[in-house]
PDB file of C-alpha atoms in Angstrom:
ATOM      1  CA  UNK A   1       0.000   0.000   0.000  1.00  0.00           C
ATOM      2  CA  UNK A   2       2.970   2.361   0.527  1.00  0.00           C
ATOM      3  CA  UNK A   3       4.946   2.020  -2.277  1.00  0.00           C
ATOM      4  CA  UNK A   4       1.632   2.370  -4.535  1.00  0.00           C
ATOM      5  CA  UNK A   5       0.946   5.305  -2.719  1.00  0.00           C
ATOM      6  CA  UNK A   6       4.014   6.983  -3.215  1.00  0.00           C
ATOM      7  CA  UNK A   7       3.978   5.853  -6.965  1.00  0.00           C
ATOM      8  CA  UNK A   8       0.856   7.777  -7.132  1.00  0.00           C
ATOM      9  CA  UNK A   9       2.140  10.423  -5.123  1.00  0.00           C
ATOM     10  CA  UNK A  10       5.442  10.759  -7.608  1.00  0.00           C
ATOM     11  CA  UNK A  11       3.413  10.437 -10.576  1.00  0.00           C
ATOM     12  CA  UNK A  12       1.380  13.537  -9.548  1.00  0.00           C
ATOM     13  CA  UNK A  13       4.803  15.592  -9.087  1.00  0.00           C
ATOM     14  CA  UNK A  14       6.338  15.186 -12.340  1.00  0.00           C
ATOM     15  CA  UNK A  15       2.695  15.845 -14.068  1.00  0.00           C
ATOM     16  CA  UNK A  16       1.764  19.079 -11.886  1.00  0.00           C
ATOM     17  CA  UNK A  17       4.701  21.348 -12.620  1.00  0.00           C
ATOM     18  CA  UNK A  18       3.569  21.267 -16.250  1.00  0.00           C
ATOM     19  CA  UNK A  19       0.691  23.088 -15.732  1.00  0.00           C
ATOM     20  CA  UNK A  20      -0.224  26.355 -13.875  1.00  0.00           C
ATOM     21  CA  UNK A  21      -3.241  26.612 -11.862  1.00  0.00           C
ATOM     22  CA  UNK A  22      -5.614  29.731 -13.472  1.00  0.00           C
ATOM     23  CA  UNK A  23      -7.521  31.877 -11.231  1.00  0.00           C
ATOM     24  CA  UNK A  24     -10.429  29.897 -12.138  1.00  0.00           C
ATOM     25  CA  UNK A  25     -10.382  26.430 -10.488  1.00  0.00           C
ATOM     26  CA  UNK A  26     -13.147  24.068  -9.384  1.00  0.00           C
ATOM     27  CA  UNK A  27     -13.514  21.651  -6.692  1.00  0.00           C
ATOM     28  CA  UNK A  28     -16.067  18.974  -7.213  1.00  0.00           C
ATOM     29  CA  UNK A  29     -17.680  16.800  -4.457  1.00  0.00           C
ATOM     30  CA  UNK A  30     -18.079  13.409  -5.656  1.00  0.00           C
ATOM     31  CA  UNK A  31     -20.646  11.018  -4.464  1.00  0.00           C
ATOM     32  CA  UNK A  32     -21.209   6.947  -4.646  1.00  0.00           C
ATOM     33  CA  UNK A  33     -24.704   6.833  -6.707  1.00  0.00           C
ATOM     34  CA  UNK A  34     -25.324   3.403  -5.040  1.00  0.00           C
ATOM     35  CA  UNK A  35     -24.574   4.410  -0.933  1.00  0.00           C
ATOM     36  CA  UNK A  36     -24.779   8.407  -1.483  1.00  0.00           C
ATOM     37  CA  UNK A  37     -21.632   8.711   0.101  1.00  0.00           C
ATOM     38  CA  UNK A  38     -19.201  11.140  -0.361  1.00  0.00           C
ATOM     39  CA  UNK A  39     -16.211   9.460  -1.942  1.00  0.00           C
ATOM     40  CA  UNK A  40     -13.989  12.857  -2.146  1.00  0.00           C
ATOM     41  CA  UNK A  41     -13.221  15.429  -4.611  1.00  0.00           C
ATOM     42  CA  UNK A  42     -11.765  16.389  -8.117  1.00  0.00           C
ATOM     43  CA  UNK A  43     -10.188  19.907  -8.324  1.00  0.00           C
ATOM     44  CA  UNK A  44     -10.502  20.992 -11.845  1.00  0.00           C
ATOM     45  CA  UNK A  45      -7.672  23.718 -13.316  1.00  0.00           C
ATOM     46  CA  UNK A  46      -6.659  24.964 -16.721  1.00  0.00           C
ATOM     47  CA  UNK A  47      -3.003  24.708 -18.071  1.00  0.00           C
ATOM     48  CA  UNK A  48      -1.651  25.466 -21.272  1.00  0.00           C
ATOM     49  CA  UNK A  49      -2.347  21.840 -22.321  1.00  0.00           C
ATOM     50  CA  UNK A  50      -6.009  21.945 -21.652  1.00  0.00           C
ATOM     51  CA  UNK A  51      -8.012  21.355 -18.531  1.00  0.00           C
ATOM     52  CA  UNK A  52      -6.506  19.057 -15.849  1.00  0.00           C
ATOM     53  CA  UNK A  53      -8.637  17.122 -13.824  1.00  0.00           C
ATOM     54  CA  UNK A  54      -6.363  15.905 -10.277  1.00  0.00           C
ATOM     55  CA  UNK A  55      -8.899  13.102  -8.497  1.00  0.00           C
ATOM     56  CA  UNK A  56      -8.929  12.750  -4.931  1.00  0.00           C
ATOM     57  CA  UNK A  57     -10.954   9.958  -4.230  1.00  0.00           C
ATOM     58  CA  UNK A  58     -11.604   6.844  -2.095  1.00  0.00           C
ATOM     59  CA  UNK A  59     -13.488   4.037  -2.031  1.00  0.00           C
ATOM     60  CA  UNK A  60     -13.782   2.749  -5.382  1.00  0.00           C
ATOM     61  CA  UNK A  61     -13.617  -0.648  -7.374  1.00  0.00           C
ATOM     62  CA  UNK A  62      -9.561  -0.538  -8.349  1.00  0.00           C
ATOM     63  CA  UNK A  63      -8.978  -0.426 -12.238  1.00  0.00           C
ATOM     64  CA  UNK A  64      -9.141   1.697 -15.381  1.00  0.00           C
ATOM     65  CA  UNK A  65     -12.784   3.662 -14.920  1.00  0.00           C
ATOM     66  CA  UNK A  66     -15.074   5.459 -17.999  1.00  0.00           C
ATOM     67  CA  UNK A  67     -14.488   9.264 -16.472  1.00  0.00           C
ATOM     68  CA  UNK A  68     -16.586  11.832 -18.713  1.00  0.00           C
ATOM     69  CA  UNK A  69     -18.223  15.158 -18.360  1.00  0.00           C
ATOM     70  CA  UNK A  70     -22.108  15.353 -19.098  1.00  0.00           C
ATOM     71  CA  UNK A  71     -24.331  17.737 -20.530  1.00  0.00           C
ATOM     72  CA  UNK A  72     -26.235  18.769 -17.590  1.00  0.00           C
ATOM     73  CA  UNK A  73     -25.591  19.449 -13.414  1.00  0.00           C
ATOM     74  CA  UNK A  74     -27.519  16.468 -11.707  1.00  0.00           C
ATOM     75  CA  UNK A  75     -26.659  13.532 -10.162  1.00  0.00           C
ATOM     76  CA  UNK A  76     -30.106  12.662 -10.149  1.00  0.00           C
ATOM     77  CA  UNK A  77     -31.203   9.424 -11.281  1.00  0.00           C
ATOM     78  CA  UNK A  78     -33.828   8.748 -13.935  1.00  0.00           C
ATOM     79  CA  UNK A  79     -36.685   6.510 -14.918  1.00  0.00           C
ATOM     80  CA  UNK A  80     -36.966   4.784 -18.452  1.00  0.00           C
ATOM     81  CA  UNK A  81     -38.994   2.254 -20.179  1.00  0.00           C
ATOM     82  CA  UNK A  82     -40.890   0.031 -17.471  1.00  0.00           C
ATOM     83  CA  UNK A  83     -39.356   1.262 -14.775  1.00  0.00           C
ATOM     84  CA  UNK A  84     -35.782   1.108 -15.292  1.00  0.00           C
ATOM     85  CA  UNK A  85     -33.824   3.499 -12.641  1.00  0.00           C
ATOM     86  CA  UNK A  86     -30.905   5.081 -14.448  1.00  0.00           C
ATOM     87  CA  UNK A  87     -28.330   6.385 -11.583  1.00  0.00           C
ATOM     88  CA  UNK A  88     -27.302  10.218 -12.282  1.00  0.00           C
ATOM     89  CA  UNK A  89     -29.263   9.650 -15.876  1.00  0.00           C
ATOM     90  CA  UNK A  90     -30.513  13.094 -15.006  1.00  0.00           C
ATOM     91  CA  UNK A  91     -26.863  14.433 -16.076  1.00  0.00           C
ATOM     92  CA  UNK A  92     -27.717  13.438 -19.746  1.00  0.00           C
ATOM     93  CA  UNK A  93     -24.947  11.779 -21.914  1.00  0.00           C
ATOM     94  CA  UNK A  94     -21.782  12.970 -22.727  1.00  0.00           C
ATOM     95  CA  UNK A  95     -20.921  16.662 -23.352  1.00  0.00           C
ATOM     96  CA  UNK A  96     -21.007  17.079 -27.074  1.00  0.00           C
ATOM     97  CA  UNK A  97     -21.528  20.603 -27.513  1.00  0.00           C
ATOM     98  CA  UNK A  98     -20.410  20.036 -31.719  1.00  0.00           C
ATOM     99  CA  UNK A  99     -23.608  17.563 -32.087  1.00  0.00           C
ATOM    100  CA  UNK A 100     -20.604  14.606 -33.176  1.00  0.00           C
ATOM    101  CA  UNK A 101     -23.405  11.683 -31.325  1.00  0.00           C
ATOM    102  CA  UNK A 102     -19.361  10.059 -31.579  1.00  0.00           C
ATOM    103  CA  UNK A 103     -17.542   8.532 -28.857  1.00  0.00           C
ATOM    104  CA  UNK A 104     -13.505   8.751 -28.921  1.00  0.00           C
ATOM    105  CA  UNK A 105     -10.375   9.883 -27.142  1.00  0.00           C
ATOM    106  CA  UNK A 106      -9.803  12.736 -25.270  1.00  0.00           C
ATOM    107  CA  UNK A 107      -7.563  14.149 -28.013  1.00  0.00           C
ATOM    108  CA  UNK A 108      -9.544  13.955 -31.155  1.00  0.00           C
ATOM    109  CA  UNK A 109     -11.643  16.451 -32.846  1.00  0.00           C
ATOM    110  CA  UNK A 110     -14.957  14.520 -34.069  1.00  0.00           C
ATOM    111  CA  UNK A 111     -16.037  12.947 -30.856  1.00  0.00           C
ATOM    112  CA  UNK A 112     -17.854  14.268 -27.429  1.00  0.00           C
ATOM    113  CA  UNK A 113     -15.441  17.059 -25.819  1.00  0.00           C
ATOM    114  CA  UNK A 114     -16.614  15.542 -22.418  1.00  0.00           C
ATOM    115  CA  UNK A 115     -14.973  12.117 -23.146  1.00  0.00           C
ATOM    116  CA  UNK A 116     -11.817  11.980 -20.701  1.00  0.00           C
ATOM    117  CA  UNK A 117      -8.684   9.427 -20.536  1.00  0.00           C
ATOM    118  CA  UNK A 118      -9.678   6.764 -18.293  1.00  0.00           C
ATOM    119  CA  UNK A 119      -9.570   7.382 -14.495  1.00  0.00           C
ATOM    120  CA  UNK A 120      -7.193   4.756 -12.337  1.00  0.00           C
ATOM    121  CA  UNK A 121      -7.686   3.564  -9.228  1.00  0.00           C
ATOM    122  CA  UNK A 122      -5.460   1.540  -7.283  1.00  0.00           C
ATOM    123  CA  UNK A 123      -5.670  -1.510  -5.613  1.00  0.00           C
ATOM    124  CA  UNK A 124      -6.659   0.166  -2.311  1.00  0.00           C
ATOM    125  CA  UNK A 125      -9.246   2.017  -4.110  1.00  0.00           C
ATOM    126  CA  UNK A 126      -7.986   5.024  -4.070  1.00  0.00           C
ATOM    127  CA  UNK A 127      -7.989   7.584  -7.334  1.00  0.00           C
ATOM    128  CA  UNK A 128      -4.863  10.388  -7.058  1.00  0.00           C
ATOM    129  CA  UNK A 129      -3.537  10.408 -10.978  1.00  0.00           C
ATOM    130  CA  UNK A 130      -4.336  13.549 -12.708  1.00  0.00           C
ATOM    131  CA  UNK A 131      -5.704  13.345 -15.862  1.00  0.00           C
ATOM    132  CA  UNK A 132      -5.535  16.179 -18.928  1.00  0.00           C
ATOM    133  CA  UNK A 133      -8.161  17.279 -21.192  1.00  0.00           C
ATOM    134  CA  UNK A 134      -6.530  18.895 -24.104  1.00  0.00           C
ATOM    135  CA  UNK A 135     -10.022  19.629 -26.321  1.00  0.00           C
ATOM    136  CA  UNK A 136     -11.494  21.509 -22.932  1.00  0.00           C
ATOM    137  CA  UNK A 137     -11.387  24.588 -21.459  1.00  0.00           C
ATOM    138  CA  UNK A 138     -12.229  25.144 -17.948  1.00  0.00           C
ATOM    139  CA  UNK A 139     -14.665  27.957 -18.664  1.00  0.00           C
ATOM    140  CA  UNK A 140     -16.946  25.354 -20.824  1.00  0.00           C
ATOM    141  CA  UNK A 141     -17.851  23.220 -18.182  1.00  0.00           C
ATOM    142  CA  UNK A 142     -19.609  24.996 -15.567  1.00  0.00           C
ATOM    143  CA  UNK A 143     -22.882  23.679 -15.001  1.00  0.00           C
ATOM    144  CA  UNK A 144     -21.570  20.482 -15.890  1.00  0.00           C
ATOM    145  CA  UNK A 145     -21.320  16.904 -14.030  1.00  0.00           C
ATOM    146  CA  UNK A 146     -18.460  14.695 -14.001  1.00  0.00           C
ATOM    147  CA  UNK A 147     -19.805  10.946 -13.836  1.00  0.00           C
ATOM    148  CA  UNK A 148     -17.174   8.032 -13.080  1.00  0.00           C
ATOM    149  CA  UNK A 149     -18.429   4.400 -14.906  1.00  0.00           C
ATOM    150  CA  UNK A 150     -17.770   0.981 -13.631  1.00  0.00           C
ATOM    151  CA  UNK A 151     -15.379  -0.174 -16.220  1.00  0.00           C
ATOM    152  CA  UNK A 152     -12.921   1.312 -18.624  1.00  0.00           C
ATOM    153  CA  UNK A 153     -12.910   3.000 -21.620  1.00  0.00           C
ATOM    154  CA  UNK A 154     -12.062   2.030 -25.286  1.00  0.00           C
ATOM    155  CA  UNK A 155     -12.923   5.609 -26.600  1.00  0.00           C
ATOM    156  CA  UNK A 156     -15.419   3.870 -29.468  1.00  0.00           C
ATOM    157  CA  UNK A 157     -18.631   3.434 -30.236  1.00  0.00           C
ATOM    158  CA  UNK A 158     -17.599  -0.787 -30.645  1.00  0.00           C
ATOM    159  CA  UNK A 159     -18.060  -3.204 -29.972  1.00  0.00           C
ATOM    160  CA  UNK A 160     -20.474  -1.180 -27.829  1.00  0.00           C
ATOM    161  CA  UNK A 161     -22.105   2.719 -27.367  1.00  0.00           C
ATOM    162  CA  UNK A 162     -20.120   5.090 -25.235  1.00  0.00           C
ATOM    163  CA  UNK A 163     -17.017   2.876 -24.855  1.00  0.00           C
ATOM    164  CA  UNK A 164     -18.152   0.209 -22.750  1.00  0.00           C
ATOM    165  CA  UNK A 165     -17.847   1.960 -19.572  1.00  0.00           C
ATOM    166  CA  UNK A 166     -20.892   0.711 -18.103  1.00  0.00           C
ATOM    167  CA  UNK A 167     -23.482   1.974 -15.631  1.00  0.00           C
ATOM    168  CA  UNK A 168     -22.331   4.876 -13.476  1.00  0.00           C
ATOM    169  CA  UNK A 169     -20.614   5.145 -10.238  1.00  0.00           C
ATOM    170  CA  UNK A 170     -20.079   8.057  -9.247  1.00  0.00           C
ATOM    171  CA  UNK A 171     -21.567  11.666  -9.964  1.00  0.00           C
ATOM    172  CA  UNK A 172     -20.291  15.049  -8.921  1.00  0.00           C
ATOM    173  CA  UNK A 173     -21.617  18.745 -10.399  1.00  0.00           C
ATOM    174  CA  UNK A 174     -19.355  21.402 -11.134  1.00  0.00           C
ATOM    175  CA  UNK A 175     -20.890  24.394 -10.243  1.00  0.00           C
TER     176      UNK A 175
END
């Protein structure tokens, strides 16, 4: 648990001095959709790269995690056909202000803008890596949510929609 930690903690050193934090920053409350727990925060900051998202977080199933921003500020969940409970399906899908109805990576121009690089959690279920959003800009996604899925991310639309990520996780609203 130490050394992974630390790894963690080293890997967030050589990432932060390449960006500066702006005088716009958000910090974003995350909660468990299943226990409505809080689970921690992400602080949100623009760099000259694009928008860096630096997790804090605990309590989560280790792995590679689906981590987007959606179109709308709820964590709210949803009812569908016959009943079917959505968690946080309130937040909408996937920010796509350019109308793409794509899924991709992070870095390429005819997908959702809220599609993310993966989030990782450690064995201990903790989440510490920061990730970078090079297509985003801090001042876009205000009014946002940030929803973490239960499994990863192959930034396509196959073999299934949205990248696989499956159902959501977490929820947090960037306000």
């Amino acid at each position: 648990m130490i050394i992974q930690k630390k790894l963690s903690y080293l890997i967030f050193l050589i990432v932060t001095p390449f960006y500066t934090l702006s005088a716009t920053n958000y910090n974003v409350k995350m909660m468990d959709l299943t226990s409505k727990e809080p689970i921690g925060d992400i602080t949100i900051s623009s760099s000259k790269f694009g928008t860096v998202f630096t997790p804090d977080l605990i309590d989560l199933p280790s792995g590679l995690h689906g981590f987007h921003i959606h179109e709308k500020a709820s964590c709210d969940p949803k009812i569908i056909d016959h009943g079917v409970k959505i968690l946080a399906g309130s937040a909408g899908g996937h920010y796509d202000p350019d109308n793409t109805k794509k899924h991709g990576f992070p870095w390429t121009l005819d997908n959702h803008k809220g599609d993310l690089p993966p989030l990782y959690v450690d064995q201990y279920g903790d989440a510490l890596v920061p990730v970078l959003a090079p297509r985003l800009s801090i001042n876009e996604i205000k009014g946002k949510s940030i929803i973490i899925h239960a499994q990863g991310d192959n930034h396509s639309d196959n073999p299934e929609p949205l990248g696989g990520a499956g159902k959501r996780i977490a929820c947090g609203i960037i306000e």
